[in-house]
Short mmCIF file of C-alpha atoms in Angstrom, two decimals:
data_model
loop_
_atom_site.label_atom_id
_atom_site.label_comp_id
_atom_site.label_asym_id
_atom_site.label_seq_id
_atom_site.Cartn_x
_atom_site.Cartn_y
_atom_site.Cartn_z
CA MET A 1 0.00 0.00 0.00
CA PHE A 2 0.95 3.61 -0.52
CA SER A 3 -0.68 6.59 1.16
CA SER A 4 -0.72 10.30 0.52
CA ASN A 5 -2.42 13.27 2.19
CA ARG A 6 -4.42 15.95 0.42
CA THR A 7 -6.43 18.97 1.57
CA ILE A 8 -9.60 19.66 -0.39
CA GLY A 9 -9.58 23.22 -1.71
CA PHE A 10 -12.24 25.53 -3.11
CA PRO A 11 -11.37 24.69 -6.77
CA ASP A 12 -12.03 21.01 -5.99
CA CYS A 13 -15.66 21.60 -4.98
CA ASP A 14 -19.03 22.37 -6.54
CA PHE A 15 -21.51 25.04 -5.42
CA ALA A 16 -22.75 22.78 -2.62
CA GLY A 17 -19.26 22.81 -1.09
CA VAL A 18 -18.59 19.12 -1.72
CA ILE A 19 -15.99 17.66 -4.04
CA PHE A 20 -16.91 17.88 -7.72
CA PHE A 21 -17.05 14.25 -8.87
CA PRO A 22 -14.29 14.34 -11.55
CA LYS A 23 -11.87 15.78 -9.00
CA VAL A 24 -11.64 12.44 -7.18
CA PHE A 25 -10.21 10.92 -10.37
CA GLU A 26 -7.73 13.80 -10.63
CA LEU A 27 -6.67 13.32 -7.00
CA ALA A 28 -6.41 9.56 -7.43
CA HIS A 29 -4.21 9.98 -10.50
CA SER A 30 -1.98 12.47 -8.65
CA VAL A 31 -1.42 9.82 -5.95
CA PHE A 32 -0.54 7.26 -8.64
CA GLU A 33 1.96 9.73 -10.11
CA GLU A 34 3.43 10.33 -6.66
CA PHE A 35 3.80 6.56 -6.17
CA MET A 36 5.61 6.30 -9.51
CA HIS A 37 7.97 9.13 -8.44
CA VAL A 38 8.74 7.49 -5.10
CA SER A 39 9.26 4.14 -6.84
CA GLY A 40 11.75 5.68 -9.29
CA TYR A 41 9.60 4.67 -12.26
CA TYR A 42 7.90 7.98 -13.13
CA LYS A 43 9.98 8.78 -16.20
CA GLU A 44 9.70 5.25 -17.57
CA TYR A 45 5.93 5.13 -17.01
CA PHE A 46 4.97 8.61 -18.23
CA ILE A 47 7.76 9.78 -20.56
CA ASN A 48 9.80 6.91 -22.08
CA ARG A 49 6.71 5.20 -23.37
CA LYS A 50 7.41 2.03 -25.34
CA ILE A 51 4.49 0.55 -23.48
CA VAL A 52 1.61 2.80 -22.43
CA TYR A 53 -1.00 2.00 -19.80
CA PRO A 54 -4.26 3.78 -20.62
CA ILE A 55 -7.14 3.54 -18.19
CA ILE A 56 -9.79 1.31 -19.73
CA HIS A 57 -12.23 1.44 -16.82
CA ALA A 58 -12.76 3.85 -13.92
CA ASP A 59 -15.29 3.79 -11.13
CA VAL A 60 -16.03 5.81 -8.01
CA SER A 61 -18.34 5.21 -5.06
CA PHE A 62 -19.06 8.17 -2.80
CA LEU A 63 -19.78 6.97 0.73
CA ASN A 64 -19.64 10.21 2.76
CA PRO A 65 -19.31 13.88 1.71
CA ILE A 66 -15.85 15.25 0.99
CA LYS A 67 -15.98 18.98 1.77
CA ILE A 68 -13.88 22.12 1.35
CA GLY A 69 -11.05 22.11 3.88
CA ASP A 70 -11.20 18.38 4.59
CA SER A 71 -7.88 16.65 5.16
CA ILE A 72 -8.00 13.41 3.22
CA ILE A 73 -5.74 10.37 3.34
CA ILE A 74 -5.68 8.48 0.06
CA MET A 75 -4.58 4.84 0.26
CA LEU A 76 -3.45 3.28 -3.03
CA SER A 77 -3.48 -0.51 -3.29
CA LEU A 78 -3.22 -3.15 -5.99
CA LYS A 79 -6.48 -5.08 -6.42
CA SER A 80 -5.31 -7.39 -9.19
CA ILE A 81 -2.63 -7.86 -11.80
CA ARG A 82 -2.91 -9.94 -14.94
CA SER A 83 -0.59 -10.48 -17.89
CA SER A 84 -1.63 -7.30 -19.70
CA SER A 85 -3.68 -5.29 -17.19
CA PHE A 86 -3.81 -4.20 -13.58
CA GLU A 87 -6.46 -2.76 -11.30
CA VAL A 88 -5.71 -0.31 -8.50
CA GLU A 89 -7.94 1.02 -5.75
CA TYR A 90 -7.84 4.35 -3.94
CA GLU A 91 -9.57 4.70 -0.58
CA PHE A 92 -10.31 8.29 0.42
CA SER A 93 -10.60 8.60 4.22
CA SER A 94 -10.83 11.45 6.70
CA SER A 95 -8.22 11.97 9.40
CA ASN A 96 -10.55 10.11 11.81
CA SER A 97 -10.62 7.10 9.43
CA GLU A 98 -14.13 7.68 8.05
CA LEU A 99 -14.21 6.18 4.55
CA LYS A 100 -15.36 8.88 2.12
CA ALA A 101 -14.92 7.41 -1.36
CA ILE A 102 -13.42 4.48 -3.24
CA VAL A 103 -11.96 4.87 -6.73
CA THR A 104 -10.86 1.97 -8.92
CA THR A 105 -9.04 2.17 -12.22
CA VAL A 106 -8.09 -0.60 -14.64
CA HIS A 107 -5.02 -0.01 -16.83
CA CYS A 108 -4.14 -2.02 -19.93
CA ALA A 109 -0.61 -2.47 -21.33
CA VAL A 110 -0.45 -1.32 -24.95
CA ASP A 111 2.54 -1.41 -27.30
CA SER A 112 2.78 2.25 -28.34
CA VAL A 113 4.28 1.47 -31.76
CA HIS A 114 1.92 -1.26 -32.92
CA GLU A 115 -1.02 -0.08 -30.77
CA ASN A 116 -1.96 -3.55 -29.59
CA LYS A 117 -2.29 -5.15 -26.17
CA THR A 118 0.96 -6.44 -24.71
CA GLU A 119 2.32 -7.80 -21.45
CA ILE A 120 3.10 -5.62 -18.46
CA CYS A 121 6.87 -5.27 -18.22
CA ASP A 122 8.60 -7.09 -15.34
CA GLN A 123 9.92 -3.92 -13.70
CA LEU A 124 6.46 -2.36 -13.45
CA ARG A 125 5.00 -5.65 -12.24
CA GLU A 126 7.53 -5.70 -9.37
CA ILE A 127 6.72 -2.09 -8.45
CA LEU A 128 2.96 -2.70 -8.50
CA GLU A 129 3.33 -5.83 -6.34
CA LYS A 130 4.56 -3.51 -3.55
CA LEU A 131 1.03 -2.09 -3.39
CA LYS A 132 -0.43 -5.37 -2.09
#
């Protein structure tokens, strides 16, 4: 698992003062990027792109309101890994451990030259396994 803290700001919220639904995906992705940085794999994953990993499915369940000024802990974990895809989960919790939202994303390995499905490279597989 990997965790990161965020504070919900005014630009993250709608007129009701709760998080605007696409912002949870943005926050989740920022935690994934942070994990790639910490793992030393950011450049390989996002810049040197022989294999790309587009998101082929994304889902969010809102369980409790996330409001302006809330301090949120986002826990990133690996739900599953297959030969050519992986699924990660992000749990959004308050500082008192109240679960606020759960985001899941499924990523598929694609050969960027031939634009067809391929296997996840061994180095990324090892990094992702650390999220179990």
